[in-house]
Short mmCIF file of C-alpha atoms in Angstrom, two decimals:
data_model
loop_
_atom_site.label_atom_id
_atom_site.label_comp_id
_atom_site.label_asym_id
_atom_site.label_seq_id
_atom_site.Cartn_x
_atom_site.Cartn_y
_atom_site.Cartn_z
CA UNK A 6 0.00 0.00 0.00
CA UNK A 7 2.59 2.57 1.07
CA UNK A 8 4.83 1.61 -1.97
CA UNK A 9 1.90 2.02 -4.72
CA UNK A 10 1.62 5.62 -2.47
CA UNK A 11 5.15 6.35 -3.08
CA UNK A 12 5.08 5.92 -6.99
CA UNK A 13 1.29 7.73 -7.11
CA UNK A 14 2.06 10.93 -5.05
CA UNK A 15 4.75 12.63 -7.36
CA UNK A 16 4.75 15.99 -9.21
CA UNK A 17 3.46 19.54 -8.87
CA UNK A 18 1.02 19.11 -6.07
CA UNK A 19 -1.11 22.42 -5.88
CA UNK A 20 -1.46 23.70 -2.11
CA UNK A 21 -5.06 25.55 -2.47
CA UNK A 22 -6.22 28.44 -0.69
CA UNK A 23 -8.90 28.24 1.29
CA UNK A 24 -11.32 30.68 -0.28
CA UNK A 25 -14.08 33.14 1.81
CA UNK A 26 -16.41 34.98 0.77
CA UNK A 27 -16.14 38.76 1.27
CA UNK A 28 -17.95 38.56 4.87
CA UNK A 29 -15.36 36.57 5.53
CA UNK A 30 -17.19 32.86 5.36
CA UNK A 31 -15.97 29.83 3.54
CA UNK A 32 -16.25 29.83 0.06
CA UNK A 33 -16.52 26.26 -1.13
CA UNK A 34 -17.75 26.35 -4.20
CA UNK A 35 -14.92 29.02 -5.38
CA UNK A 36 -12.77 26.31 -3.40
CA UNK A 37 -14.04 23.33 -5.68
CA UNK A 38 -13.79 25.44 -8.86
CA UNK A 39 -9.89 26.56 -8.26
CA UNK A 40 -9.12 22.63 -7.46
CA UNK A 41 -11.11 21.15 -10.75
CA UNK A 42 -9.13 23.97 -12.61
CA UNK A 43 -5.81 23.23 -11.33
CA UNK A 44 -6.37 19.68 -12.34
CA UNK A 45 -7.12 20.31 -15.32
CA UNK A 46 -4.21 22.68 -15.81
CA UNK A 47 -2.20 19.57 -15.32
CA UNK A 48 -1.28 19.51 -11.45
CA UNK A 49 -0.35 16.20 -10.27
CA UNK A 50 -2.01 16.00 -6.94
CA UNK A 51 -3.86 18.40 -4.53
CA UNK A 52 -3.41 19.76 -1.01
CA UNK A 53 -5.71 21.60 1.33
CA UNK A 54 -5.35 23.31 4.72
CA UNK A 55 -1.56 23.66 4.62
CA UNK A 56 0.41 26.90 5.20
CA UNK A 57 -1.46 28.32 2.19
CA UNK A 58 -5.45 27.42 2.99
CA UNK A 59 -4.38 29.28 6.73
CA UNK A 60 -5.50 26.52 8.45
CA UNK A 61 -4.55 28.58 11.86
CA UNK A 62 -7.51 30.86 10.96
CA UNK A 63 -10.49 27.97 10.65
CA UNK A 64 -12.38 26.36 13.24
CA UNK A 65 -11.62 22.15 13.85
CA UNK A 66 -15.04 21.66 12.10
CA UNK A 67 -14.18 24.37 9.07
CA UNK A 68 -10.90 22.35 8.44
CA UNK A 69 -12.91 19.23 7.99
CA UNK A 70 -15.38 21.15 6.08
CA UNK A 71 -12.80 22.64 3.92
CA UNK A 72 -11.45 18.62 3.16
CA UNK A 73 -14.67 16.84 2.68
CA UNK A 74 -15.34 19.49 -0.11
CA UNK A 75 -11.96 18.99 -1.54
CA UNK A 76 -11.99 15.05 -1.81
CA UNK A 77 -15.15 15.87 -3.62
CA UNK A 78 -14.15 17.89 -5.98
CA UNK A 79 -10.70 16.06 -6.76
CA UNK A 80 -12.99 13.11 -7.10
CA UNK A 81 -9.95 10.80 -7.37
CA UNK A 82 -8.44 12.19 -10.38
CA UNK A 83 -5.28 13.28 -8.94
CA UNK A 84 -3.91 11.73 -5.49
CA UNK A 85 -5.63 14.02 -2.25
CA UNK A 86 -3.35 15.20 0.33
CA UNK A 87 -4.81 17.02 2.89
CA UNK A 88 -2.71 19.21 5.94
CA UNK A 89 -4.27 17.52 8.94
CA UNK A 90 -1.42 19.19 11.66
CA UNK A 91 -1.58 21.53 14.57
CA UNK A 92 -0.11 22.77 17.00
CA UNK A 93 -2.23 21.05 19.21
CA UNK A 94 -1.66 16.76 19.82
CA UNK A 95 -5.57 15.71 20.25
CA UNK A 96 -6.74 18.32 17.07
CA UNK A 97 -4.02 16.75 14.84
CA UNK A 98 -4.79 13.03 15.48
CA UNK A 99 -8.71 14.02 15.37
CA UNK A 100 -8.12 15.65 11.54
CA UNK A 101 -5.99 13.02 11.19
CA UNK A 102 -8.59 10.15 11.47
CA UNK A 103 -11.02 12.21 10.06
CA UNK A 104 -8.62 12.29 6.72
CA UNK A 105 -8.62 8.78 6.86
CA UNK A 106 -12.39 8.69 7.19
CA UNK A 107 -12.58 10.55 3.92
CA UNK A 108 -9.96 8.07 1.87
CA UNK A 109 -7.06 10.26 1.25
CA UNK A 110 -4.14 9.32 -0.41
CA UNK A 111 -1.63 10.84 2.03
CA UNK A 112 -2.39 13.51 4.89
CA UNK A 113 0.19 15.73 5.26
CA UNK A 114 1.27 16.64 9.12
CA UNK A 115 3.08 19.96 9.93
CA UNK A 116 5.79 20.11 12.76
CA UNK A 117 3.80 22.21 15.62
CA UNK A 118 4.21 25.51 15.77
CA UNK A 119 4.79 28.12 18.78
CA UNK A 120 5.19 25.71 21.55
CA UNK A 121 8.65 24.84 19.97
CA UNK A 122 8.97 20.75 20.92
CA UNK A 123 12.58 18.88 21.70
CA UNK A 124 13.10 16.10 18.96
CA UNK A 125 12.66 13.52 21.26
CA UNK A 126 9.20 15.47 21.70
CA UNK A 127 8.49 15.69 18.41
CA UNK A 128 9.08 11.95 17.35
CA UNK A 129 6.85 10.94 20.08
CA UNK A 130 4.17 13.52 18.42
CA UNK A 131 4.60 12.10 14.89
CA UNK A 132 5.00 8.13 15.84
CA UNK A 133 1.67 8.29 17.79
CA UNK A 134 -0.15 9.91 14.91
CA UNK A 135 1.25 7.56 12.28
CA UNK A 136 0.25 4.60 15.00
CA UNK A 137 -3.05 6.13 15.06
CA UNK A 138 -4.09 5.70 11.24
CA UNK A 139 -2.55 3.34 8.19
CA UNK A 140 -2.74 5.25 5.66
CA UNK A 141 0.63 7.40 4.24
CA UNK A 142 1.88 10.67 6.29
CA UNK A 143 4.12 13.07 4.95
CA UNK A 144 5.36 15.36 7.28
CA UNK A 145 5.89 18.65 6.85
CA UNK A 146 9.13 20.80 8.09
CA UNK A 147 8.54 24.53 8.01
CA UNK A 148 10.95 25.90 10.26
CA UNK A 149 10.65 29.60 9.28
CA UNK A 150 6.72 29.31 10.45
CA UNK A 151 6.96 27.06 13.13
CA UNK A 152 10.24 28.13 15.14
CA UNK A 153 11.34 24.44 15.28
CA UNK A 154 13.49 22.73 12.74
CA UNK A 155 12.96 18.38 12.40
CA UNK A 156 16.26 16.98 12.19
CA UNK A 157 17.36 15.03 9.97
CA UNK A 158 18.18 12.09 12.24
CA UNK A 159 14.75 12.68 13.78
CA UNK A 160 13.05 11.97 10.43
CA UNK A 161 15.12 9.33 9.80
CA UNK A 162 14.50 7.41 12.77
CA UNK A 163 10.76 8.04 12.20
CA UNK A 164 10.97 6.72 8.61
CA UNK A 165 12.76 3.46 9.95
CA UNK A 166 9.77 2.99 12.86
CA UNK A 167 6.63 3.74 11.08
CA UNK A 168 6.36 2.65 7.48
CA UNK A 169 3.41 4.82 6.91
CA UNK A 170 5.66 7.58 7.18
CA UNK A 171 6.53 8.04 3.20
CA UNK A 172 7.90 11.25 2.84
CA UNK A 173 8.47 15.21 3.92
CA UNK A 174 7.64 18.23 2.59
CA UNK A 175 10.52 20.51 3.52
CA UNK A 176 10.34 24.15 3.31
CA UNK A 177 13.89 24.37 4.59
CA UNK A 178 16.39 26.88 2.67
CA UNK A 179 19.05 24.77 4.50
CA UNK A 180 19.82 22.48 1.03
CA UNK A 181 22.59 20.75 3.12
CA UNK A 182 19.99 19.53 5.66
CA UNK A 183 17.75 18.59 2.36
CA UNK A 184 20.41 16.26 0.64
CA UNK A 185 20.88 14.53 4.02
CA UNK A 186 16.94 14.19 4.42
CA UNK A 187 17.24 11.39 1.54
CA UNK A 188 20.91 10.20 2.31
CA UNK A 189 19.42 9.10 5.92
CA UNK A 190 15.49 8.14 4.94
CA UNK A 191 16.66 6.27 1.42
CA UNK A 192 16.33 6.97 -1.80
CA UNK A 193 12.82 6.17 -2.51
CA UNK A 194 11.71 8.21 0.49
CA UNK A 195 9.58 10.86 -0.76
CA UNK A 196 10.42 14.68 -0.93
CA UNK A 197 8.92 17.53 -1.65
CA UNK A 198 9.90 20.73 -2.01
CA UNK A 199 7.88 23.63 -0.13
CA UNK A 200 10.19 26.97 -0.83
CA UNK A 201 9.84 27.84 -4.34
CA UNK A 202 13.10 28.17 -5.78
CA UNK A 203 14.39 25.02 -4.67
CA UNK A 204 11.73 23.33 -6.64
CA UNK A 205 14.27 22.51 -9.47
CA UNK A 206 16.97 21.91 -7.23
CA UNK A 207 15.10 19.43 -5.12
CA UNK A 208 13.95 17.27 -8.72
CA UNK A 209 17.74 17.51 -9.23
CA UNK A 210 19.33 15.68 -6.18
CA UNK A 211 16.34 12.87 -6.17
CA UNK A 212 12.99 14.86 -5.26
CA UNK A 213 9.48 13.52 -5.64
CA UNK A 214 8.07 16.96 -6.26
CA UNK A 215 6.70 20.14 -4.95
CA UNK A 216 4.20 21.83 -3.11
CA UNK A 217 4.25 25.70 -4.38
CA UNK A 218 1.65 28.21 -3.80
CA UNK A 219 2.65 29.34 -7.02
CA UNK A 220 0.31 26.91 -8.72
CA UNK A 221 -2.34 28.94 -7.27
CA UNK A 222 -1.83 31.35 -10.27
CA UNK A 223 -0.13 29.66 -13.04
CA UNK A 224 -0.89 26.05 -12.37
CA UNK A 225 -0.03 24.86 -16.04
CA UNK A 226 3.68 25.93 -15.83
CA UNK A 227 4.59 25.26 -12.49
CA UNK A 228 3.31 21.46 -13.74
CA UNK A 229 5.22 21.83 -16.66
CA UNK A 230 8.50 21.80 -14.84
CA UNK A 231 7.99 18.26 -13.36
CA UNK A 232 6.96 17.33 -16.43
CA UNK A 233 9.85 18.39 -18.84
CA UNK A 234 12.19 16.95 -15.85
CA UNK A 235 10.97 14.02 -16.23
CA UNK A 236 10.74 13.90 -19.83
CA UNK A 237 14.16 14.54 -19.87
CA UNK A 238 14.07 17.71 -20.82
CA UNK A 239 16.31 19.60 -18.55
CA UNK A 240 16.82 22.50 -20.72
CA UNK A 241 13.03 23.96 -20.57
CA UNK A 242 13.16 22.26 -17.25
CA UNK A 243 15.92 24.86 -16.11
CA UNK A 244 13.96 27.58 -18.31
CA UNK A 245 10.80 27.03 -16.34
CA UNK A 246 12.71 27.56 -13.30
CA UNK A 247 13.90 30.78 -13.78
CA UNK A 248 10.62 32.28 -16.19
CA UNK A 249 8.36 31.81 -13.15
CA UNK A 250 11.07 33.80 -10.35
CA UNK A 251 9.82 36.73 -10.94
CA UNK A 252 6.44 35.75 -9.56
CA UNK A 253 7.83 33.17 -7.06
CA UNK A 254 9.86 36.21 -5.41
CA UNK A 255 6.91 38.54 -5.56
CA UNK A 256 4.23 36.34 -4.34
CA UNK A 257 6.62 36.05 -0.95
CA UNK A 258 6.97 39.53 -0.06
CA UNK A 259 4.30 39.52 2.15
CA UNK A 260 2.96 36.36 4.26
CA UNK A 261 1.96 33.55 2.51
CA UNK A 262 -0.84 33.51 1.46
CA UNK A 263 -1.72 37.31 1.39
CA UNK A 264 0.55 38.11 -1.67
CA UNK A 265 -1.38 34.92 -3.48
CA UNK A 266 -4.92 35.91 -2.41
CA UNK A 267 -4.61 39.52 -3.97
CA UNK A 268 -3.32 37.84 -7.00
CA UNK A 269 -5.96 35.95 -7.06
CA UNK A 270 -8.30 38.59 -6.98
CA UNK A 271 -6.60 40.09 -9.92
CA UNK A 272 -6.70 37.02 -11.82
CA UNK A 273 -10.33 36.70 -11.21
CA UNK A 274 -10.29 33.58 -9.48
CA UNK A 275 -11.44 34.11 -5.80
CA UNK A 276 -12.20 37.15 -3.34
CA UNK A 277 -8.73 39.00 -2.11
CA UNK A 278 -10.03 38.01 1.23
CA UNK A 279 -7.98 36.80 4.81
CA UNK A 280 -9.24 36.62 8.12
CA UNK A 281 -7.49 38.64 10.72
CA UNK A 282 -4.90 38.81 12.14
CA UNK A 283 -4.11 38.19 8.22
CA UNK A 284 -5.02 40.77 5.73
CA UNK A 285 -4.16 41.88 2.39
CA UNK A 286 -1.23 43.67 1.28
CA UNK A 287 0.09 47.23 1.19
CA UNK A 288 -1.34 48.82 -1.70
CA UNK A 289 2.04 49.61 -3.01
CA UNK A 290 2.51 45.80 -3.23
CA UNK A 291 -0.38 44.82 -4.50
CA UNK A 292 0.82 47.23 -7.72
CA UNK A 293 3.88 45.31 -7.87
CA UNK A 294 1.74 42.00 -7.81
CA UNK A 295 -0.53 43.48 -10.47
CA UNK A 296 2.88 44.31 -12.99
CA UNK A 297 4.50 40.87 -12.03
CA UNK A 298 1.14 39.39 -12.93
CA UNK A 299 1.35 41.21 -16.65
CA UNK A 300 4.28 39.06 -17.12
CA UNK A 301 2.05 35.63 -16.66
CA UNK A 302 -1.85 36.95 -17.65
CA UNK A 303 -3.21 38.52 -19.99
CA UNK A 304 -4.93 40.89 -16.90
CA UNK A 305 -7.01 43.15 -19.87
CA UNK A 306 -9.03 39.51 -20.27
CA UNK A 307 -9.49 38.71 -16.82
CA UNK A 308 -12.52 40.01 -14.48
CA UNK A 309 -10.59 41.17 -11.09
CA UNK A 310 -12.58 40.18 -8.28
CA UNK A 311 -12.71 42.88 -5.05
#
């Protein structure tokens, strides 16, 4: 089961926003019509509720809500990874099972943030919620959101004691620490990249794929640089990587997912909405977001949505 995962969950898997409607409540049809066009776009998988749908600003039951709408609109098409993670040890293994209840493919369990946990903490976090379900985890290492970095030996040792445990997504800028991730777990351990511009770098060195807000916007090229990698086609591979900087580096000026939600609204795809303490950006950025965008979109055809 966890082997068939391994070979299934590769590629340019889109991390969706979670979408609101301009008094601020979910928005789940705008949610189910940004996932069926991603797929469509060519994405290789989905994800929901990670550091892009701001799971830190929905209720327990809104998180659930928010992944029972997503596995219905994926529909199975493309493998389902929902963030299921928390800060807190009873929420994660509840959104945990409850991920399971739905048939996922994979949930995908952030490191917990604030409370800062020793390693021997955190594998004791982890090995309990991989004990409590059977179907794949991929963990997620975000150290510049959640003040702790999993070490490599951690993960390894977690890898070795829980075979559901198939693979990281590591939004680590340390590469050194991101070559050792698959010199310790193996070779066929899956990783993904979650900072942007190590997307390409990460396919390079052994890398199952990526998880990039960027797909948010342009979901067809950010696909099409797994997909000329592993065509063999490193030279548009290595073009792709640099043609979509620009936006990559402009989409993080601001916190995730602010940046990506007033694109959005540009685009015409959802409501430029956050909850607080979140908000949109300066209005000076959002012009920069708007010229960046010109580089992408044909803006004159799209229908901004304010």
């Amino acid at each position: 089961m966890y082997q068939q995962a391994k070979q299934k969950i590769r590629g340019s898997i889109a991390p969706i926003v979670t979408p609101f409607k301009k008094d601020g409540s979910l928005d789940l049809e705008t949610l189910a019509s940004l996932i069926d066009w991603n797929i469509k776009s060519g994405s290789h998988g989905i994800s929901v509720t990670g550091t892009t749908g701001e799971p830190s600003s929905l209720t327990i039951e809104e998180r659930v809500q928010v992944m029972e709408a997503a596995m219905k609109a994926v529909n199975g098409r493309v493998p389902f990874v929902p963030g299921t993670g928390s800060t807190n040890h009873e929420e994660t293994l509840y959104l945990t099972k409850k991920a399971q209840e739905l048939g996922v493919d994979a949930a995908m369990v952030i490191v917990p943030y604030y409370n800062k946990p020793s390693q021997h903490a955190l594998y004791k976090h982890f090995k309990a919620v991989a004990d409590s379900v059977d179907i794949p985890i991929i963990i997620y290492n975000i150290p510049g959101r959640t003040a702790t970095n999993l070490e490599v030996k951690t993960l390894a040792k977690l890898s070795k004691d829980c075979p559901n445990i198939i693979g990281v997504k590591e939004s680590n800028k340390d590469f050194e620490h991101v070559n050792r991730v698959l010199l310790e777990c193996g070779r066929d351990f899956l990783l993904f990249s979650g900072i942007e511009l190590l997307c390409y770098p990460m396919l390079a060195i052994g890398g199952a794929g990526y998880i990039s807000a960027t797909a948010n916007i342009i979901p067809k090229q950010v696909a099409e640089l797994y997909d000329a990698w592993t065509a063999g086609d490193l030279k548009r591979a290595q073009e792709i990587h640099y043609e979509l900087m620009p936006l990559n580096d402009v989409l993080f000026k601001d916190t995730n997912p602010s940046p990506l939600k007033a694109a959005l609204g540009m685009i015409g795809r959802a409501q430029p909405v956050l909850r607080l303490p979140m908000d949109v950006p300066t209005q000076v950025l959002q012009d920069e977001i708007r010229d960046v965008l010109k580089q992408y979109v044909d803006l004159s055809a799209q229908q901004s949505v304010q």
